[in-house]
PDB file of C-alpha atoms in Angstrom:
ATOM      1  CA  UNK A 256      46.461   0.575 -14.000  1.00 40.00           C
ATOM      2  CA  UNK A 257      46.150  -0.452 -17.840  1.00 44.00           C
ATOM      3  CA  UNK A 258      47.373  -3.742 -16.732  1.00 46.00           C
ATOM      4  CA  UNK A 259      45.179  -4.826 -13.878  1.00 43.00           C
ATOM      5  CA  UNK A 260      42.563  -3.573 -16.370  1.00 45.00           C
ATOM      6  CA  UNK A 261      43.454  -5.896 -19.012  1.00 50.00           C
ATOM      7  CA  UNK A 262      43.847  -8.560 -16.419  1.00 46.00           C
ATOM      8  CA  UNK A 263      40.454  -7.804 -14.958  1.00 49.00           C
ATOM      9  CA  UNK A 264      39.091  -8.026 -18.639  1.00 49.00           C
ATOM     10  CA  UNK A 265      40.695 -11.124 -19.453  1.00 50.00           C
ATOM     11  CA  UNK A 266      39.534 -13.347 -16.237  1.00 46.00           C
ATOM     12  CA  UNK A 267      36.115 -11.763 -16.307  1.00 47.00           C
ATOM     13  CA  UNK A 268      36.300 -12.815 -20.071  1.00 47.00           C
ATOM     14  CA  UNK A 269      37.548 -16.479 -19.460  1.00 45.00           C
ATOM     15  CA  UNK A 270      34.450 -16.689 -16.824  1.00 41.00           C
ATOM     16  CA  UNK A 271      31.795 -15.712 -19.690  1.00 42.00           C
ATOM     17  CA  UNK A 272      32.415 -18.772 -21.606  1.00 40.00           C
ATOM     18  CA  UNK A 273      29.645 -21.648 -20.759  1.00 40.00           C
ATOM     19  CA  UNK A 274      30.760 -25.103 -20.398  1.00 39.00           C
ATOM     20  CA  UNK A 275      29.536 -28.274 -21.194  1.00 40.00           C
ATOM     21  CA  UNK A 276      29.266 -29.980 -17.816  1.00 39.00           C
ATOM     22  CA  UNK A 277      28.625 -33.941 -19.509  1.00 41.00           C
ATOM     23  CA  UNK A 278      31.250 -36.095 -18.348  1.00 41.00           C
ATOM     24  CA  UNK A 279      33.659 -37.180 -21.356  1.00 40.00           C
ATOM     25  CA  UNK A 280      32.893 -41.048 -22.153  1.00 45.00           C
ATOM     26  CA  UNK A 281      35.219 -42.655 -24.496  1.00 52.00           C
ATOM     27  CA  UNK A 282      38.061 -42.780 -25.734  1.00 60.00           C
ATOM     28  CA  UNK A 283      41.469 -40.198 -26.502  1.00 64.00           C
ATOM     29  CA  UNK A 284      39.820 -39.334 -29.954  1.00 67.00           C
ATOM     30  CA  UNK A 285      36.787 -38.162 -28.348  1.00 70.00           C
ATOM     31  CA  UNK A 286      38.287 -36.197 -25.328  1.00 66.00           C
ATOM     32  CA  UNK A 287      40.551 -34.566 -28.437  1.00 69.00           C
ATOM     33  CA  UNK A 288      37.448 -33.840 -30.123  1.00 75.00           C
ATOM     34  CA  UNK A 289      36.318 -32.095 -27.232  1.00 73.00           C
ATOM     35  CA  UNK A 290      39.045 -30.544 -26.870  1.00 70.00           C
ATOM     36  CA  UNK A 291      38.927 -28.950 -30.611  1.00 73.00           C
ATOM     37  CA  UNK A 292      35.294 -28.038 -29.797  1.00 73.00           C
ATOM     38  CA  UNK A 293      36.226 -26.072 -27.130  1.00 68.00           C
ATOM     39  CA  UNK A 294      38.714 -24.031 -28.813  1.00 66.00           C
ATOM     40  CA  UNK A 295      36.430 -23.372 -31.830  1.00 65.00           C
ATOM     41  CA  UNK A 296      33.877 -21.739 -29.240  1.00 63.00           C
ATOM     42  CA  UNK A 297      36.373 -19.556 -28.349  1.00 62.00           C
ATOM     43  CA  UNK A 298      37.658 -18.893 -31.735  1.00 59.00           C
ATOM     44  CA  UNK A 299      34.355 -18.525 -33.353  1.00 56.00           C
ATOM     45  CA  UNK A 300      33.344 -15.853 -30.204  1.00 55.00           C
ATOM     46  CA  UNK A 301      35.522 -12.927 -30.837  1.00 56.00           C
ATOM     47  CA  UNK A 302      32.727 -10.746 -29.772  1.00 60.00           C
ATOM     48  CA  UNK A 303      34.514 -10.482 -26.780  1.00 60.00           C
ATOM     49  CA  UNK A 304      37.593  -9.651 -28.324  1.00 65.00           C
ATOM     50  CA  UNK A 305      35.837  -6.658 -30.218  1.00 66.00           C
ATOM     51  CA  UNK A 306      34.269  -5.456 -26.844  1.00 69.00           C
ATOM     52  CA  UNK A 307      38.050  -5.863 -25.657  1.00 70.00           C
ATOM     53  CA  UNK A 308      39.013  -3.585 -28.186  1.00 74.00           C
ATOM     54  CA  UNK A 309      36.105  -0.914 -27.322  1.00 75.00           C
ATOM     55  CA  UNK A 310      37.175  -1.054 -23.957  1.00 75.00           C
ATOM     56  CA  UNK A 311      40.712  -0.489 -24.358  1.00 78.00           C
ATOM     57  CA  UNK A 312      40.404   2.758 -26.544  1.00 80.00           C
ATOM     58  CA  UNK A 313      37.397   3.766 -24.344  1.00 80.00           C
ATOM     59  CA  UNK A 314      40.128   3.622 -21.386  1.00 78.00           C
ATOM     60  CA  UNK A 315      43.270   4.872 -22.963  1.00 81.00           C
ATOM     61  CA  UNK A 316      41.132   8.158 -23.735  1.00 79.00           C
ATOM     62  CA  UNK A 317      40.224   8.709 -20.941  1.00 80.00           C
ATOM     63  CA  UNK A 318      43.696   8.552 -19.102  1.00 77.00           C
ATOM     64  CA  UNK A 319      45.202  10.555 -21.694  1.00 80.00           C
ATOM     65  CA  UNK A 320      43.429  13.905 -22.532  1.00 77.00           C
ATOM     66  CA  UNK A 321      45.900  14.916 -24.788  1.00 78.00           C
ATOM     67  CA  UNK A 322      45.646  12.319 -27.436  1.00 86.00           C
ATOM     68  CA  UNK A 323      44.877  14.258 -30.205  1.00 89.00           C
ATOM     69  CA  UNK A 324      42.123  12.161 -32.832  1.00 90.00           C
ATOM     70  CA  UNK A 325      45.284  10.538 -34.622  1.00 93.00           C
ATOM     71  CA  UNK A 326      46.621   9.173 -31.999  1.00 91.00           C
ATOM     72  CA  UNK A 327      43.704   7.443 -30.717  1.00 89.00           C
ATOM     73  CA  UNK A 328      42.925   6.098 -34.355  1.00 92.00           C
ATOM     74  CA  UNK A 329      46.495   4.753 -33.932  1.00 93.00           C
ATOM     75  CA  UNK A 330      45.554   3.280 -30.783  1.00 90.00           C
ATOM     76  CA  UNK A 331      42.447   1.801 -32.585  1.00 89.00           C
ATOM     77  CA  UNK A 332      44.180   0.300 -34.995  1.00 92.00           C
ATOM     78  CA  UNK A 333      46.760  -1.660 -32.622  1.00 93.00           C
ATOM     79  CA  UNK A 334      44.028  -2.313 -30.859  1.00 89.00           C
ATOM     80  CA  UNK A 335      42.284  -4.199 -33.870  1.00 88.00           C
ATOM     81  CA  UNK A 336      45.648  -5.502 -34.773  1.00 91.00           C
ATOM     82  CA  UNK A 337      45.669  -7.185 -31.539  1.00 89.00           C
ATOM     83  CA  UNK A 338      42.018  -9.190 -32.315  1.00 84.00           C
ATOM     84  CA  UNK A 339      43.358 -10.431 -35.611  1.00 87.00           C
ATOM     85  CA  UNK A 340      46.932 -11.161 -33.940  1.00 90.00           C
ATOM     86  CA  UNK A 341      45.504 -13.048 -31.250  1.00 86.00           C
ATOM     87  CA  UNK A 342      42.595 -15.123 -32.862  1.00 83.00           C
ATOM     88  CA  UNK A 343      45.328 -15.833 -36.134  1.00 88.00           C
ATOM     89  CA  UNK A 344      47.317 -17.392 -32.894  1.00 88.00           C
ATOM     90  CA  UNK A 345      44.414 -19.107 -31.184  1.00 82.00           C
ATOM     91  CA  UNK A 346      43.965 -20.835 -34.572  1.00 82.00           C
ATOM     92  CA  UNK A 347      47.435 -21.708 -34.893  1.00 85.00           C
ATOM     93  CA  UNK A 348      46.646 -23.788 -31.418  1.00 84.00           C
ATOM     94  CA  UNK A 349      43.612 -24.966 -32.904  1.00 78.00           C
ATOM     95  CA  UNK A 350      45.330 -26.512 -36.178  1.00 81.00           C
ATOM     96  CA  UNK A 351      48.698 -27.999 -34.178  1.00 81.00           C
ATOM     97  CA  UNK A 352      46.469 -29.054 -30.889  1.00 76.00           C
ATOM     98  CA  UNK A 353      48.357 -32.297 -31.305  1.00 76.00           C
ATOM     99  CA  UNK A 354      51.502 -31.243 -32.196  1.00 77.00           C
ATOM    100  CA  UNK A 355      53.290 -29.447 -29.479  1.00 69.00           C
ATOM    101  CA  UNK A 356      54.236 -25.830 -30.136  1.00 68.00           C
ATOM    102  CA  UNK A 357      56.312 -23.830 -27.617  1.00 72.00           C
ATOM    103  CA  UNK A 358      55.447 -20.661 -27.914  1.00 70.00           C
ATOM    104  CA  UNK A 359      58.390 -18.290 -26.553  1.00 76.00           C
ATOM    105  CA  UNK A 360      57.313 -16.337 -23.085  1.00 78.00           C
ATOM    106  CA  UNK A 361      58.186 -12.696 -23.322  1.00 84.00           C
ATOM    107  CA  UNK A 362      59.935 -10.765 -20.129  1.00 86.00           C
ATOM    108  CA  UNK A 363      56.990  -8.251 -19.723  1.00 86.00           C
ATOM    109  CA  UNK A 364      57.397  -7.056 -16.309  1.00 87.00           C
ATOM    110  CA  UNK A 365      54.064  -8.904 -15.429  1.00 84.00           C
ATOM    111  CA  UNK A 366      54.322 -11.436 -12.886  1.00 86.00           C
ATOM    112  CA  UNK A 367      53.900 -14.982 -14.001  1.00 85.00           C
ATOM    113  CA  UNK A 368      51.399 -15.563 -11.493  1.00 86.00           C
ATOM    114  CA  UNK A 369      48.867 -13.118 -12.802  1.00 83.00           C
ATOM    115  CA  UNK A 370      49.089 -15.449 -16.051  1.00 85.00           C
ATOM    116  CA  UNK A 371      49.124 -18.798 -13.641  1.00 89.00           C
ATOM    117  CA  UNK A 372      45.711 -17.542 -12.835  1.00 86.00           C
ATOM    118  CA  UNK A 373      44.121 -16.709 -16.521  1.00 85.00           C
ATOM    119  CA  UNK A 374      45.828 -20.483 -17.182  1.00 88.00           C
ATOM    120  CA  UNK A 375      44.179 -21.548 -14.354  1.00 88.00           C
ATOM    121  CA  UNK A 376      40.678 -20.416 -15.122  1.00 84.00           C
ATOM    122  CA  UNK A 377      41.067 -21.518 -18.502  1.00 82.00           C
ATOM    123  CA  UNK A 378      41.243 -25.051 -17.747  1.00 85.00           C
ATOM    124  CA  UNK A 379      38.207 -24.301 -14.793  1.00 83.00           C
ATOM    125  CA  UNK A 380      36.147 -23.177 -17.647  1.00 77.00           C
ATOM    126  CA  UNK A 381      36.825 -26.018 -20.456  1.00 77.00           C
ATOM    127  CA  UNK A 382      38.091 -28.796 -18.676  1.00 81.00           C
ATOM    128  CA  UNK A 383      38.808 -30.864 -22.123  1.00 81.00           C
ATOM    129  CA  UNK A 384      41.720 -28.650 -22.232  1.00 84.00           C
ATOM    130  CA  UNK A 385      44.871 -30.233 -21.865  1.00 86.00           C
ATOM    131  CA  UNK A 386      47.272 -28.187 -19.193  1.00 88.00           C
ATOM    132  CA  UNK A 387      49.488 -27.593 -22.438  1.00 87.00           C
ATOM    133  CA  UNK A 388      47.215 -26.215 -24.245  1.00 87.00           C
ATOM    134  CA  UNK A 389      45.850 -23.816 -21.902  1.00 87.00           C
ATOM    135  CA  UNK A 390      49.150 -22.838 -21.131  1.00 88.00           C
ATOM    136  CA  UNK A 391      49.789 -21.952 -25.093  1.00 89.00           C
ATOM    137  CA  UNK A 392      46.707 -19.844 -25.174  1.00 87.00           C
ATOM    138  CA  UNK A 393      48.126 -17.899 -21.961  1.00 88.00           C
ATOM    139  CA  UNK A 394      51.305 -17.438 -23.694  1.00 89.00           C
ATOM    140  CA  UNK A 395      50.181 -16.375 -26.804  1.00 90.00           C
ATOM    141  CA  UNK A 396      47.714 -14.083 -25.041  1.00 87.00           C
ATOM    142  CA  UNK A 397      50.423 -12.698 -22.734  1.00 90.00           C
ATOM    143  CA  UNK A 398      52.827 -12.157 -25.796  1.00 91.00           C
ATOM    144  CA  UNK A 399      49.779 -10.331 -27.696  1.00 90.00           C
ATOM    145  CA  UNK A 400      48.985  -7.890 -24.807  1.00 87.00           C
ATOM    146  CA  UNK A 401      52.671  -6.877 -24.138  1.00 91.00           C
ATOM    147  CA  UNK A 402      53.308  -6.186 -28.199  1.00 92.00           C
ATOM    148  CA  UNK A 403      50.393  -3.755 -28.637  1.00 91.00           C
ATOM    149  CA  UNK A 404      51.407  -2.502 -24.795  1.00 89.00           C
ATOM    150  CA  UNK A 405      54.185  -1.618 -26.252  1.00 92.00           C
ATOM    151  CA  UNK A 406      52.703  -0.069 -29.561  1.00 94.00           C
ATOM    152  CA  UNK A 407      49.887   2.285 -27.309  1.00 91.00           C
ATOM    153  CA  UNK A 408      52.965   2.984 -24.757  1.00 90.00           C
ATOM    154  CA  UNK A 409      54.369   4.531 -27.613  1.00 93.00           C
ATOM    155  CA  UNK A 410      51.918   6.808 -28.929  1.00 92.00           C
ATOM    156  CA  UNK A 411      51.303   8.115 -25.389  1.00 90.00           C
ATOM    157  CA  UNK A 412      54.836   9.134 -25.075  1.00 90.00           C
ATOM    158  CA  UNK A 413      54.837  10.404 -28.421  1.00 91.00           C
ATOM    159  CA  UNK A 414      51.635  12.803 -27.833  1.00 88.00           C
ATOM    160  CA  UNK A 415      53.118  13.675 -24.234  1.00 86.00           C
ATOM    161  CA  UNK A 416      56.018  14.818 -26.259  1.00 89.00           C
ATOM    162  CA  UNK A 417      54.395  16.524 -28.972  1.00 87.00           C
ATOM    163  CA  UNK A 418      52.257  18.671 -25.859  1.00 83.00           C
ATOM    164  CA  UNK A 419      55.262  19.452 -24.360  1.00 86.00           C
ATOM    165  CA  UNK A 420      57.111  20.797 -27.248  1.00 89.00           C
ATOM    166  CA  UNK A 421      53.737  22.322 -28.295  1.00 84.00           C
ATOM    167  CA  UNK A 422      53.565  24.349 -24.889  1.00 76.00           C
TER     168      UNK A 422
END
């Protein structure tokens, strides 16, 4: 469930972001340009991210009753660790947009076409985007969610323990 919620969150995210609809005229330099201005949009609106973050605790509590108020500040804070993770990342992309970075895929369980798809709407929404750069915002995106997955995973099983014992 968590998942097709973050998915859900992510495409209906990708759709919020307005586009330019001119036609590019010129030259490499200029497309490149574009392509730069595009990504500082989305780096300079993390609002979304923040809202992300809301969200995301906003859920977990109310899945998981038992969290006591330490656990969900620890939730909070991977949470928040995420936003700086990923936006630290998207500037990474920003700074090497020329240089090509592979960014390592993680085996998270998720099907590679639910990612095919945020790729996919990525380059719908800012079509300056080179497909390899979309792609390295998907994958740094898909490595970001499955680390602080794996950080709230663990604090649920950790409280589920700790109300078991406690029982």
């Amino acid at each position: 469930m968590l998942r097709l919620l973050i998915f859900g969150f992510l495409l209906s995210t990708i759709h919020t972001y307005p586009v330019n609809d001119e036609e590019l005229i010129g030259d490499d330099e200029t497309k490149k340009t574009k392509e730069i201005d595009d990504l500082k949009q989305i780096l300079n609106d993390l609002s979304y991210i923040n809202n992300f973050k809301n969200m995301m605790a906003d859920y977990v509590k109310s899945q998981y009753n038992d969290l006591t108020v330490h656990d969900m500040e620890k939730i909070e804070e991977y949470l928040e660790d995420f936003c700086h993770e990923f936006a630290k990342d998207l500037k990474n992309i920003l700074d090497n947009v020329d240089n090509f970075i592979e960014i390592e895929k993680v085996n998270d369980g998720l099907p590679d076409s639910t990612f095919a798809d945020v790729t996919n709407c990525i380059k719908n929404e800012l079509p300056n985007i080179k497909d390899e750069t979309a792609e390295r915002v998907t994958n740094v995106l898909r490595k970001n969610i499955y680390i602080t997955r794996q950080k709230i995973d663990e604090v649920i099983r950790n409280s589920q323990a700790a109300a078991i014992q406690n029982s």
